[in-house]
XYZ file of C-alpha atoms in Angstrom:
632
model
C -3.031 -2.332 -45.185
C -5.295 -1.929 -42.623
C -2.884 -3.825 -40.161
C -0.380 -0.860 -41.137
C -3.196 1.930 -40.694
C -3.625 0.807 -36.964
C -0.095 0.854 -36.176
C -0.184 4.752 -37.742
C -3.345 5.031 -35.258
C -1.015 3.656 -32.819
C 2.017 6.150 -33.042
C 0.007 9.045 -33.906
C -1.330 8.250 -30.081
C 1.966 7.829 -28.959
C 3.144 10.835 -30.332
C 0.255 13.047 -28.700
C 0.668 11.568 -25.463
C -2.362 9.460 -25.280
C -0.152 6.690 -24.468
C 3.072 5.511 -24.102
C 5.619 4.769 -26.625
C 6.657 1.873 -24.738
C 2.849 0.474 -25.324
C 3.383 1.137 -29.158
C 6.677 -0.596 -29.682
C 5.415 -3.474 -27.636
C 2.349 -3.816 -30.186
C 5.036 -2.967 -33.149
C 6.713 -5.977 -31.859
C 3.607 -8.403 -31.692
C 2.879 -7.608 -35.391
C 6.298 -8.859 -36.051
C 6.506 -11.880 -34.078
C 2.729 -12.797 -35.289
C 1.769 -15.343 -38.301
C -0.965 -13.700 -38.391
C -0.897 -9.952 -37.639
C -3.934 -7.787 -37.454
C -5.442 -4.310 -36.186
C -7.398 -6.255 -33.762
C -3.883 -7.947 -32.524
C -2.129 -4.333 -32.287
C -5.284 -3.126 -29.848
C -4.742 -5.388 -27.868
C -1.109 -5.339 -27.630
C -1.453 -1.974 -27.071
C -4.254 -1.645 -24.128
C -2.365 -4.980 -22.189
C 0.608 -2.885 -22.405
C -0.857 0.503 -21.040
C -3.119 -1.178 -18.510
C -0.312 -3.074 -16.962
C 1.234 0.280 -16.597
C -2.169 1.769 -14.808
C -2.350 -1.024 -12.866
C -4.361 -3.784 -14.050
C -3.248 -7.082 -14.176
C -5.422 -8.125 -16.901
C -8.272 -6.182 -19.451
C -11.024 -7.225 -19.957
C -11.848 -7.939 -23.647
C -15.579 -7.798 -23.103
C -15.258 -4.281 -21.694
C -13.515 -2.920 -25.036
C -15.100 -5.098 -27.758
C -17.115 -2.952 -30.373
C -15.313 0.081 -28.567
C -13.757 3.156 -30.172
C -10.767 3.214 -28.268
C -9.301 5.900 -26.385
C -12.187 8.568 -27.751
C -12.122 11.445 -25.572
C -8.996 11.676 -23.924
C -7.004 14.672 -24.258
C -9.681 15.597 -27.056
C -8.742 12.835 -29.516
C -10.371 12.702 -32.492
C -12.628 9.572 -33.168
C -10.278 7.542 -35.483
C -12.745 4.623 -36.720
C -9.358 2.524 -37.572
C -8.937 2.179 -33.469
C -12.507 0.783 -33.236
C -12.059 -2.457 -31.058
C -14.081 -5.788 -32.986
C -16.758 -7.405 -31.267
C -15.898 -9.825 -28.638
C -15.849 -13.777 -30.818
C -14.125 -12.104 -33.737
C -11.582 -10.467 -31.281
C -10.965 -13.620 -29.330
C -10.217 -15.521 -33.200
C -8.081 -12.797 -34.288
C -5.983 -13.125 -31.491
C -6.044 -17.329 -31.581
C -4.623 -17.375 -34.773
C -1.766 -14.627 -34.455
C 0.569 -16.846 -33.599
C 1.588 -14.792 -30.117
C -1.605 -15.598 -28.400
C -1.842 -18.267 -26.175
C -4.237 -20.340 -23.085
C -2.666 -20.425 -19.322
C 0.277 -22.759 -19.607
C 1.216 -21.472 -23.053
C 4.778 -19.707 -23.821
C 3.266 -16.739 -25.286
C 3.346 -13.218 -24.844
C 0.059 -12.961 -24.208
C -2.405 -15.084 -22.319
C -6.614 -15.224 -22.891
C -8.297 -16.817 -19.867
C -12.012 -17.383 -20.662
C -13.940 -15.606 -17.166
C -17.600 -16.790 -18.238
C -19.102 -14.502 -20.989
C -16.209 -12.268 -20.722
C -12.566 -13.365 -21.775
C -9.264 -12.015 -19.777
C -5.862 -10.194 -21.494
C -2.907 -11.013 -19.548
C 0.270 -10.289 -20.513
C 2.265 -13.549 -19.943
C 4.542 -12.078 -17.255
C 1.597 -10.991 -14.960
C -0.189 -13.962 -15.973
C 2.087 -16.186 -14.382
C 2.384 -14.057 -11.376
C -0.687 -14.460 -10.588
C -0.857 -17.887 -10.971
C 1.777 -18.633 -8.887
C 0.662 -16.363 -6.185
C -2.451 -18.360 -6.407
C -0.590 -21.776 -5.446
C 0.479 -20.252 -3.154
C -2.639 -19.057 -1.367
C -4.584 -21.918 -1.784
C -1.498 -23.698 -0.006
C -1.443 -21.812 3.121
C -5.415 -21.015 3.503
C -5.417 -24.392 4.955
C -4.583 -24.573 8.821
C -2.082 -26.433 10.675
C -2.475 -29.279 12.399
C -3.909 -27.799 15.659
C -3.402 -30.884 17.941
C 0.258 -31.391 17.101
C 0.925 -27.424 16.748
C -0.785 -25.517 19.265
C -0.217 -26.171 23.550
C -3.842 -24.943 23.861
C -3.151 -24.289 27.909
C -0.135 -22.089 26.689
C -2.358 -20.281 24.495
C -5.193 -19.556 26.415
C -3.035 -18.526 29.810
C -1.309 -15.945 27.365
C -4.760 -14.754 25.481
C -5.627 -13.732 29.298
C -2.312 -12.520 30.123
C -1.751 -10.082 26.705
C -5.798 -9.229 26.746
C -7.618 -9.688 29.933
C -4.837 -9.243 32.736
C -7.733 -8.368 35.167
C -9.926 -11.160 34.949
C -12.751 -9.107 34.203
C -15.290 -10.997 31.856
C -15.988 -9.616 28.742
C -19.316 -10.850 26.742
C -20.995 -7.903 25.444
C -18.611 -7.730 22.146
C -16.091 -9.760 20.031
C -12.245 -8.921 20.671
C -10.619 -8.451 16.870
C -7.216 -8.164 18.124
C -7.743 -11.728 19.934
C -9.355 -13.381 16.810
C -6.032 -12.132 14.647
C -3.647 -13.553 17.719
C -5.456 -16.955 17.448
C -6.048 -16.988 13.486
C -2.163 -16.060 13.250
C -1.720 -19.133 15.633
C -3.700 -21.551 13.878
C -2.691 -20.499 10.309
C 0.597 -20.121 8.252
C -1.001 -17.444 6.582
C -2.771 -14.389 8.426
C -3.867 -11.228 6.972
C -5.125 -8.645 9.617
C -6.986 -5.708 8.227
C -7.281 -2.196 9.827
C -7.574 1.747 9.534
C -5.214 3.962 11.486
C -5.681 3.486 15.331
C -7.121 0.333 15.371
C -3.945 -1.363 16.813
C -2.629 -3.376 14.150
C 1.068 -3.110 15.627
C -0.288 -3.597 18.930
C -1.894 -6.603 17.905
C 1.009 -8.409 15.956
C 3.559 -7.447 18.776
C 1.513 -9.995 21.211
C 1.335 -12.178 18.084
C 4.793 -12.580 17.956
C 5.213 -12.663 21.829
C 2.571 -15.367 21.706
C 4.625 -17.280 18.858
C 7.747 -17.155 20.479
C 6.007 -18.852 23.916
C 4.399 -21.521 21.734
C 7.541 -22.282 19.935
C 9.309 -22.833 23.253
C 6.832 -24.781 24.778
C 6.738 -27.486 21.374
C 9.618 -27.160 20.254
C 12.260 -25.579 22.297
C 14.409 -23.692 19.667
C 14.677 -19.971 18.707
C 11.747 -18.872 16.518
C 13.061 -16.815 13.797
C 11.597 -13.818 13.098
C 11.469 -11.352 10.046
C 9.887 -7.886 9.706
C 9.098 -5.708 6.110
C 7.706 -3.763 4.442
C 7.308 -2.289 1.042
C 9.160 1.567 1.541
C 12.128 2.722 3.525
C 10.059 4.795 5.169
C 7.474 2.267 6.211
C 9.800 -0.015 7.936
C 11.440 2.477 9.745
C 8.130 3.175 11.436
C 7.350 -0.435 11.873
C 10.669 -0.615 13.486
C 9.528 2.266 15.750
C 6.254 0.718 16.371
C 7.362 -2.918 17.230
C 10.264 -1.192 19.868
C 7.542 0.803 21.676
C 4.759 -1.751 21.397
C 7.363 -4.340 23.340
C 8.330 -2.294 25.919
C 4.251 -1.321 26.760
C 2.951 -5.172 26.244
C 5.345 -7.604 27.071
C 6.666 -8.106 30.316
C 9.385 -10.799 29.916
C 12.215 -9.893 29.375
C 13.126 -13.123 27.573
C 10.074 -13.150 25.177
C 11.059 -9.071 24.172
C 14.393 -10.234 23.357
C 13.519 -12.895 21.217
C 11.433 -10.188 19.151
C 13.269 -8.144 16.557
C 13.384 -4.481 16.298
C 14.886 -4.025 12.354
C 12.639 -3.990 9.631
C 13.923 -4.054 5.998
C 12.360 -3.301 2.922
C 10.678 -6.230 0.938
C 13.455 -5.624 -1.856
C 16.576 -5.207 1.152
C 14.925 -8.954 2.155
C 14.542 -10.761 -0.590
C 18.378 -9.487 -1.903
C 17.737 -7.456 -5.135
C 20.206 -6.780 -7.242
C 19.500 -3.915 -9.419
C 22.167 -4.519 -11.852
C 21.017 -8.480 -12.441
C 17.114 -7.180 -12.291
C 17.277 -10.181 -9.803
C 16.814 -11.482 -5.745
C 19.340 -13.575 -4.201
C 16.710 -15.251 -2.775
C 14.151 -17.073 -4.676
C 12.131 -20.588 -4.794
C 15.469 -22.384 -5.163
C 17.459 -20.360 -2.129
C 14.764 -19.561 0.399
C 14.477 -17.039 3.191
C 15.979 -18.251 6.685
C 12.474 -17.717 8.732
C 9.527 -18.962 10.812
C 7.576 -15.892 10.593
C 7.476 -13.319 8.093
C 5.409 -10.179 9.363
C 4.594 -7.609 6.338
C 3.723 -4.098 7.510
C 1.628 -1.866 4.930
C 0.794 -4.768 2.395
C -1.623 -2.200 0.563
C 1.292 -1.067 -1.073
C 2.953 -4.560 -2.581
C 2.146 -4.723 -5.890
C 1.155 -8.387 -7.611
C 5.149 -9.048 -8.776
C 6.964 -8.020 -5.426
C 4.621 -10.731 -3.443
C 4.905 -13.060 -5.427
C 8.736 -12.970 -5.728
C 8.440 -13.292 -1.489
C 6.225 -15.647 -1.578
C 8.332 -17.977 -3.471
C 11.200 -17.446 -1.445
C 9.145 -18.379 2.363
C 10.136 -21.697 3.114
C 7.066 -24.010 3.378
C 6.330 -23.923 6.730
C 6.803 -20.188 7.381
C 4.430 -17.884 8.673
C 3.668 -14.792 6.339
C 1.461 -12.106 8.520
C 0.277 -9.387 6.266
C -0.821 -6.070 7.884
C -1.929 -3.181 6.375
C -5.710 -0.924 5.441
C -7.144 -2.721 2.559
C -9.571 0.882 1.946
C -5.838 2.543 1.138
C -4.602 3.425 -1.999
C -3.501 0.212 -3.787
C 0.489 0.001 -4.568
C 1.877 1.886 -7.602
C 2.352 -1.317 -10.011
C 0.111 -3.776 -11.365
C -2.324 -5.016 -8.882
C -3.838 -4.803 -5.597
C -3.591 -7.679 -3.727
C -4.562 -6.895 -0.410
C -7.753 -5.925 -1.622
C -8.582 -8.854 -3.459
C -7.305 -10.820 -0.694
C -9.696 -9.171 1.400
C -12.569 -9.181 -0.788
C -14.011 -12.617 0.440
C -14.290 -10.754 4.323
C -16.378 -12.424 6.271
C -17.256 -12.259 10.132
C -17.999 -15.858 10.180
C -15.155 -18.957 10.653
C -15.486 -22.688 9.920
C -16.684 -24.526 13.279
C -12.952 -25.905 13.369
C -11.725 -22.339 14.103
C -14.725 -21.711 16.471
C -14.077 -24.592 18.163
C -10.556 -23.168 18.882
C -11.393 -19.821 19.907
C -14.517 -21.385 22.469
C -11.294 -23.406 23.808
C -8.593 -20.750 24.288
C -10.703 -17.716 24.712
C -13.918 -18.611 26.974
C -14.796 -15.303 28.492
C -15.450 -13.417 25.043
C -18.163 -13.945 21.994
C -16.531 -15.512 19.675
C -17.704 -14.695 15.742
C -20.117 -17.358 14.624
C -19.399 -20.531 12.678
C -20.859 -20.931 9.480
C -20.583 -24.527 7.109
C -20.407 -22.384 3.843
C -16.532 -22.750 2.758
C -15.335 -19.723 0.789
C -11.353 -19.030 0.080
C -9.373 -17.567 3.004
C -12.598 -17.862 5.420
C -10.141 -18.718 8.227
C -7.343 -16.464 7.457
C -8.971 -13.278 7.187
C -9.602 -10.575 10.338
C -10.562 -7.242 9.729
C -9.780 -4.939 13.337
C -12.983 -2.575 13.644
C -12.144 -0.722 17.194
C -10.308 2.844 16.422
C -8.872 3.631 19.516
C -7.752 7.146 17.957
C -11.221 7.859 16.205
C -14.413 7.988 18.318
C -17.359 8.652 17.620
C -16.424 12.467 18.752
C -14.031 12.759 15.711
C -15.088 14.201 12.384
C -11.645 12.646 10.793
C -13.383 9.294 12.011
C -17.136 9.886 10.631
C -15.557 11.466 7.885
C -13.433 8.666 6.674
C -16.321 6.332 7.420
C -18.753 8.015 4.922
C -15.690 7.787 2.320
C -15.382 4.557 2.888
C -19.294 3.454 1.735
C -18.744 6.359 -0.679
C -21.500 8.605 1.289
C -20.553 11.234 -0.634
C -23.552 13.677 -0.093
C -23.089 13.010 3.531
C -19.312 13.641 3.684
C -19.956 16.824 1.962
C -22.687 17.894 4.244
C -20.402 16.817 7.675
C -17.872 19.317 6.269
C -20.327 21.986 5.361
C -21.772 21.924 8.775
C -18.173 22.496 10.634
C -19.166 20.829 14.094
C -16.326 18.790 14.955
C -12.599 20.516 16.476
C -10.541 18.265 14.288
C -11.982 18.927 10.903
C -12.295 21.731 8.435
C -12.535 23.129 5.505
C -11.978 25.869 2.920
C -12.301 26.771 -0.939
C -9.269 30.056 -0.120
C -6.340 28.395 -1.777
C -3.510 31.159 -1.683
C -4.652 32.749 1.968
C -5.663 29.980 4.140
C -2.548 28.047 2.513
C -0.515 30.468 3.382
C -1.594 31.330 6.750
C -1.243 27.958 7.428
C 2.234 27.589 6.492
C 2.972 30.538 8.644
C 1.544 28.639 11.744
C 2.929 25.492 11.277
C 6.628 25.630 9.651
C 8.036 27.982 11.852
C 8.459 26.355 15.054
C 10.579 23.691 13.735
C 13.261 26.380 12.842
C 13.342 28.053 16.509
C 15.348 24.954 17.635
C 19.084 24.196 18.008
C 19.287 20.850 18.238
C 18.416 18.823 14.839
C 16.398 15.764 16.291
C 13.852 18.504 17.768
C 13.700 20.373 14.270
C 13.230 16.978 12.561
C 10.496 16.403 15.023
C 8.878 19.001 15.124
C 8.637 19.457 11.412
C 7.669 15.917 10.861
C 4.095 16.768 12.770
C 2.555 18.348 10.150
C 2.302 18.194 6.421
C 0.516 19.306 3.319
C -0.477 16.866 0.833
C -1.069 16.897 -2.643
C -3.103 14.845 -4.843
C -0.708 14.867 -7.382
C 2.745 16.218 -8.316
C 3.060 18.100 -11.528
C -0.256 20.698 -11.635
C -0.605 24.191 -10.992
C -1.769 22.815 -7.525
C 1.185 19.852 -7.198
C 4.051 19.109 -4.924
C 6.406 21.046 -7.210
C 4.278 24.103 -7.373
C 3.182 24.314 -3.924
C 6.960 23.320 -2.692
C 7.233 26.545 -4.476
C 4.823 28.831 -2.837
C 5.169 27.248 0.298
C 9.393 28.894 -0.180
C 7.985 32.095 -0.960
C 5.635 32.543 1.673
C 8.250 31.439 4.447
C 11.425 33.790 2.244
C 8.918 36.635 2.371
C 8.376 36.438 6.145
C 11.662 35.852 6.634
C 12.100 32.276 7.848
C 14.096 30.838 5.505
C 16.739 32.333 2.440
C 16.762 30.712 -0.807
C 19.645 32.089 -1.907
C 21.227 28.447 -2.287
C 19.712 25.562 -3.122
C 20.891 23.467 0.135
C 19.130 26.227 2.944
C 19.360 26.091 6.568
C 15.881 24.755 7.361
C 15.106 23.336 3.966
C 13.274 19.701 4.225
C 14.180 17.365 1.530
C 12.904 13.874 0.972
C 14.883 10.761 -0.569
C 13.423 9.800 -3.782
C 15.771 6.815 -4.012
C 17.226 4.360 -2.559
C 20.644 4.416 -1.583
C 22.235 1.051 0.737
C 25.633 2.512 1.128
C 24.378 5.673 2.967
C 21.077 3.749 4.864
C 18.750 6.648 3.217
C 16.211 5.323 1.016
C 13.007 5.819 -0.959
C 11.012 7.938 1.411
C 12.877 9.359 4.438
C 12.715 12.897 5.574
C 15.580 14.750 6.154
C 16.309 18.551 7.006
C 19.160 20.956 5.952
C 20.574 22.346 9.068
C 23.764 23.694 10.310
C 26.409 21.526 12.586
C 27.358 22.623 15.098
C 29.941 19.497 15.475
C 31.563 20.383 12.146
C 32.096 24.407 12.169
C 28.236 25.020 11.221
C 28.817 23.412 7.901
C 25.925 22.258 6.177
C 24.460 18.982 6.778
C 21.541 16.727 5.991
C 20.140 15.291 9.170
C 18.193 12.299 9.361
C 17.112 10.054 12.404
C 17.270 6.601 11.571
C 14.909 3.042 12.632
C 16.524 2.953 15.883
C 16.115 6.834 16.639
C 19.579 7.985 16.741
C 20.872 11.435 14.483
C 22.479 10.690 11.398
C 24.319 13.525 9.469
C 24.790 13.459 5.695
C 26.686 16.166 3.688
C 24.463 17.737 0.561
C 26.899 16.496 -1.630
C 26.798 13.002 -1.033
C 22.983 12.986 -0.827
C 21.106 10.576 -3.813
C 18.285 11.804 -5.629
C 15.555 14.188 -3.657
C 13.488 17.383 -3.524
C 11.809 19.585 -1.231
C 9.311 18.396 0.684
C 6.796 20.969 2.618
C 4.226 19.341 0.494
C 4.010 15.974 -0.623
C 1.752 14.096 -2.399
C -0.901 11.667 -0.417
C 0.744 8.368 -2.470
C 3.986 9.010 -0.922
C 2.520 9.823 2.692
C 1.356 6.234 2.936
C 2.818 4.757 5.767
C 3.308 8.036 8.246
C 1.299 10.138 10.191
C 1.457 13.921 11.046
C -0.828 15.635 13.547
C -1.603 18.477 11.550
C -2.702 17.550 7.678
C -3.452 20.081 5.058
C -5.379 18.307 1.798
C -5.238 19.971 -0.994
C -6.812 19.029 -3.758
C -6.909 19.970 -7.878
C -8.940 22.658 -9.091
C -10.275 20.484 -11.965
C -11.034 16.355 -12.436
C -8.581 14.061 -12.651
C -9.268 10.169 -13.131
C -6.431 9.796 -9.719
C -8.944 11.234 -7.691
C -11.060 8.347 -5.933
C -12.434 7.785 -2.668
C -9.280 5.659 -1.794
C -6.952 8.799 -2.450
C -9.343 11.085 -0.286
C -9.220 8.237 2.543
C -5.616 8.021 2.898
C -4.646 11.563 2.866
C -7.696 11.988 5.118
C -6.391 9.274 7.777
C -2.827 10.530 7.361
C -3.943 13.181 10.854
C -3.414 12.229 14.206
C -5.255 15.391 15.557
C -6.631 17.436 12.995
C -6.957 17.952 9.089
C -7.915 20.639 7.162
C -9.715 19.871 3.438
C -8.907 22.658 0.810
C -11.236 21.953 -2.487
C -14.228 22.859 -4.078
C -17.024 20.836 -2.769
C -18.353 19.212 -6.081
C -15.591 17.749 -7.199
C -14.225 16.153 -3.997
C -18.240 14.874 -4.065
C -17.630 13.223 -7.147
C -13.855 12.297 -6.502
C -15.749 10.342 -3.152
C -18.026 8.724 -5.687
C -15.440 7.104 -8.040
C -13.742 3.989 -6.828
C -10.608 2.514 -7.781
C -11.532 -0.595 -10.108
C -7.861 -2.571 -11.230
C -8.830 -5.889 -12.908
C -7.276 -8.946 -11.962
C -8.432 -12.501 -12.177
C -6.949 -12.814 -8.754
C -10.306 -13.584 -6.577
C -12.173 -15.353 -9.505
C -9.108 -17.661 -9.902
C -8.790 -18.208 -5.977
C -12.660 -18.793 -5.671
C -12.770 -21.675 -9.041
C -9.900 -23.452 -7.933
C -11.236 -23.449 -4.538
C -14.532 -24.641 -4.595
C -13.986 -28.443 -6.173
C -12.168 -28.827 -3.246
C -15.057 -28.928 -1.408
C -17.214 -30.776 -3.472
C-alpha cells in the first residue's frame, strides 16, 4: 500500500509539472521489474531519472536521505509519503529490490559507495563514466619522449612560432608554449582559456609543430581531424584555423598539411539517427593521429565517451575550450571536472623537457606530488582582447571568483567605455534595436547584410518568459515594423534573421547557423535564405526547403556559445530562476568583442553571480582513487 501511495505521489507530480512523466514511468517500471518494490525504490527511480535530465550524472543519496522531496517547488504541498528514508535504510531498500546493483552489475541502477555518502547512477551513465575513466587514466601518461620527440626540431620551432626575434624572455611563463610542448609530450592535452587568450592561435602552431615532428621521425603524412560539438562552432573553428595559418605559419608545406574543415563531433563519429548509432565505434575506429576538439565545454559525458572509444590508441585528442562556460546541455560536465585538478606545477620529467626545448623562458615549477592529469593540463591566462582597461575583462574576472558585491559595484560606478548598464527594459531595448539592426538592411549585397547583422546580438537568459527569445523576437519585430524597417506581413520578410534549430546534412545547414531572408537578385528578387558557409562563400536556400528554425534578433546565451558579436545586449529575467548562475552571466558576458550592455535589476544578477553551477558526477573522485595506488 504504501509502495502504491508513492507512485500516486509520483504522478500527481507528474501531472502538475513538478517533473517529468518520463521520470514517473521510469520509476513505474522499476516497481515492476523489482522483487522487492518499495516507496524508497520509486524515489529514487524517480530523482536518477530527473537529475540525469538536469544534468547530473549521479545523486547523491546522502544529500536527499531524511528529505521531503521536491517541497517548495512550484508551491507543492508537503506530501509526507515523498519523504526520502535515512541514508542505511535507503541504501538496504534499494539492495534488496532486485534492480539495484554495485559497478560491474547488469542493473538499471548502480550505488557506488563515495565515503560516508553513497552515489545513484543510472547504469547507462554509470558505465559512461567508467569507460571515459579508462580512458583518461590511459592517456594521462606521456609518451616515450626519447623515441618520440627530435628535441632540436622542437626547440628550433618553439623559437621560430614564439620568439622569432631572439629577444630573451624571463620575467614571465609563456602558456601558449607550455600547451605546444604538453600537446607534444602527451596523447592527451587539454588547453584551457577565456575569449582572447589565443587558444586557436595556440593549437594552429601545435599542429604546425606536429606535422614537423612527424616528418622528421617518421616521414609520413600526419593525419589530422578537427570538431566540435555544434554546427556553428566548427564553422568558426574552421574560420579560425584558415586565418590563424595564413598569420603563423610560413611554409607553405606545413599549412598544407593542416586542415581547414571542421565537422561536428556527431558528422565525425558517423551517427545515424535512425539506428540511434555511430559508424564508428571501439570496434571500427577513427582514421587519425590527432584529434583537435574546439569548445569541449559543451560535450556532454555520453558524446565523449562515444569519441573516445572510437580514437585509435595512439591518437592525439586536444581538447580546447573555457572550462568557467556554461557546461553542455546533457548529463555532465567534463571539461570542468577534467580541469578541476589545475595546477601550475608539472612532474620534474615535464620540467626537464621544457628547461631543454625552451631555455630562454621560466618554466612553471616541478613539484614530486603526483595528482591525475598533472601533466596534461594548461590553463592560457594572457587575454590579448581584455586588459586591464576593459570593464568586460574585470567584470568577467569578479564573476569568475563570484565577487558579486564587487561586480555590482564596477557596474554601478560606469567608468569603463565598453560596459554598461540599465534597469529601462522597453526604452533602452528599444533604442538599442533602433541603433543596431538597421544598418544591416541598407546593403545590397547579402554577405555584407549577413555581416553586418552578425556583429551584434541580444541575449536572453532563457527562451519561454515574458522576457525570452520568443517574446523579445517579438518586440524586437514591432519596434523595427513601427519604424519602418522591416514588414511582417509574411512570415519569410526581406531582412528577417532566422537561425537553424536542426540539423540538416543534405542542405549543409545545421544546429546553429544564422541565416537572413533577403531578396535575389540572381533569381528575379525571389526570396531566399542566405547563409555563408565554413569556407566563407554565399549559399542561397529557398524558405521552403529550410528545416526547422525561428527568428533570431535575440537569442538565448546557451545557444551563443561558440560566437562572438561586438555589440552584446544581456538581458536578463525580471524574477529568480535556478538557470541563472555565475557561469550563465560569464558566457553571455564574454560573448562581446567591444562592448556589452547589462539590462537587470541589480539584486538579482548579485545573487544569480553568487550561485554556481554544482552537476554531480563521480568523475574526479573516480579519476583521483584509481589514480593514486599507482603511485604507491
Amino acid at each position: 500500500m504504501a509502495t502504491n501511495n508513492t507512485l500516486d505521489a509520483l504522478k500527481n507530480l507528474a501531472q502538475q509539472g513538478v517533473i517529468h512523466f518520463i521520470d514517473f514511468y521510469f520509476a513505474e517500471l522499476l516497481q515492476r521489474l523489482a522483487s522487492a518494490p518499495s516507496g524508497p525504490l520509486l524515489m529514487a527511480g524517480c530523482l536518477a531519472s530527473r537529475q540525469s535530465a538536469s544534468g547530473d550524472v549521479c545523486i547523491s543519496l546522502e544529500h536527499y536521505a531524511s528529505q521531503l522531496l521536491f517541497e517548495g517547488e512550484k508551491d507543492l504541498q508537503a506530501d509526507e509519503t515523498l519523504r526520502a528514508p535515512p541514508l542505511v535504510q535507503w541504501v538496504d531498500r534499494l539492495k534488496k529490490s532486485g534492480v539495484v546493483g554495485s559497478p560491474g552489475d547488469l542493473q538499471p541502477l548502480i550505488l557506488v559507495p563515495d565515503g560516508k555518502d553513497v552515489k545513484l547512477y543510472l547504469h547507462k551513465l554509470w558505465l559512461y563514466e567508467k569507460e571515459l575513466c579508462d580512458y583518461l587514466l590511459r592517456q594521462m601518461r606521456p609518451i616515450d619522449l626519447k623515441k618520440r620527440v627530435d628535441y632540436p626540431a622542437l626547440t628550433a620551432a618553439l623559437q621560430r612560432y614564439f620568439n622569432p626575434s631572439g629577444t630573451a624572455q624571463h620575467d614571465a611563463t609563456d602558456w601558449q608554449q607550455i600547451a605546444c610542448v604538453l600537446a607534444v609530450a602527451n596523447h592527451l592535452c587539454v588547453i584551457s582559456g577565456g575569449p582572447g587568450t589565443g587558444k586557436t592561435t595556440t593549437v594552429t602552431k601545435i599542429l604546425a609543430i606536429l606535422v614537423e615532428q612527424h616528418q622528421a621521425l617518421a616521414g609520413s603524412e600526419l593525419r589530422i581531424g578537427l570538431a566540435a560539438p555544434t554546427g556553428k562552432a566548427a564553422a568558426r573553428l574552421s574560420e579560425s584555423i584558415k586565418a590563424a595559418k595564413l598569420s603563423v605559419i610560413e611554409t607553405e608545406a606545413v599549412r598544407a598539411m593542416i586542415p581547414e574543415k571542421s565537422h561536428t563531433l556527431h558528422r565525425l563519429l558517423g551517427y545515424n539517427r535512425d539506428r540511434a548509432s555511430y559508424y564508428y565505434h571501439a570496434e571500427n575506429r577513427l582514421h587519425l593521429d590527432v584529434l583537435i576538439v574546439d569548445e569541449a565545454s559543451m560535450v556532454d559525458l555520453a558524446l565523449l565517451r562515444h569519441l573516445v572509444c572510437a580514437l585509435p590508441t595512439q591518437c592525439r585528442l586536444i581538447l580546447l575550450g573555457d572550462k568557467d562556460q556554461l557546461a553542455s546541455v546533457e548529463a555532465g560536465s567534463v571539461l570542468a571536472d577534467i580541469c578541476s585538478f589545475g595546477t601550475a606545477a608539472y612532474s620534474g620529467e615535464i620540467v626537464q623537457l621544457f628547461r631543454q626545448v625552451m631555455p630562454r623562458f621560466a618554466p612553471p615549477q616541478s613539484t614530486a606530488r603526483q595528482i591525475p592529469l598533472q601533466d596534461n593540463l594548461c590553463f592560457l591566462q594572457k587575454s590579448y582582447r581584455f586588459d586591464e582597461h576593459s570593464g568586460i575583462g574585470l567584470l568577467a574576472q569578479h564573476i569568475n571568483h563570484g565577487q558579486a558585491k564587487e561586480a555590482i559595484a564596477l557596474l554601478q560606478k560606469g567608468n569603463f567605455p565598453d560596459l554598461s548598464w540599465s534597469t529601462d527594459t522597453s526604452d533602452y531595448l528599444s533604442q538599442w534595436v533602433l541603433n543596431h539592426y538597421s544598418d544591416y538592411r541598407t546593403t545590397q549585397d547579402p554577405q555584407e547584410a549577413l555581416r553586418r547583422f552578425n556583429q551584434q546580438r541580444v541575449l536572453c537568459a532563457m527562451r519561454e518568459t515574458p522576457l525570452g527569445t520568443l517574446k523579445i523576437n517579438r518586440f524586437i519585430e514591432s519596434v523595427l515594423t513601427r519604424h519602418g524597417h522591416i514588414s511582417t506581413e509574411s512570415t519569410f520578410y526581406p531582412g528577417r534573421p532566422i537561425m537553424i534549430t536542426r540539423n540538416n546534412y543534405q542542405l549543409q545547414l545545421f544546429n546553429g547557423d544564422i541565416g537572413l531572408i533577403l531578396a535575389d537578385k540572381e533569381d528575379n528578387n525571389r526570396l531566399k535564405a542566405f547563409f555563408v558557409d565554413a569556407k566563407g562563400d554565399l549559399r542561397r536556400v529557398s524558405p521552403a526547403r529550410l528545416p526547422e528554425h525561428e527568428t533570431v534578433y535575440a537569442m538565448t546565451i546557451h545557444k551563443s556559445q561558440g560566437s562572438e558579436f561586438n555589440q552584446v545586449l544581456i538581458l536578463m529575467p525580471h524574477r529568480d530562476s535556478p538557470i541563472l548562475t555565475r557561469e550563465l552571466i560569464y558566457t553571455g558576458l564574454t560573448r562581446a568583442r567591444h562592448h556589452c550592455v547589462v539590462i537587470s535589476d541589480l539584486s538579482l544578477l548579485q545573487w544569480a553571480i553568487s550561485r554556481q553551477v554544482q552537476r554531480k558526477s563521480g568523475l574526479t573522485g573516480n579519476l583521483r582513487s584509481r589514480f593514486e595506488p599507482q603511485q604507491a
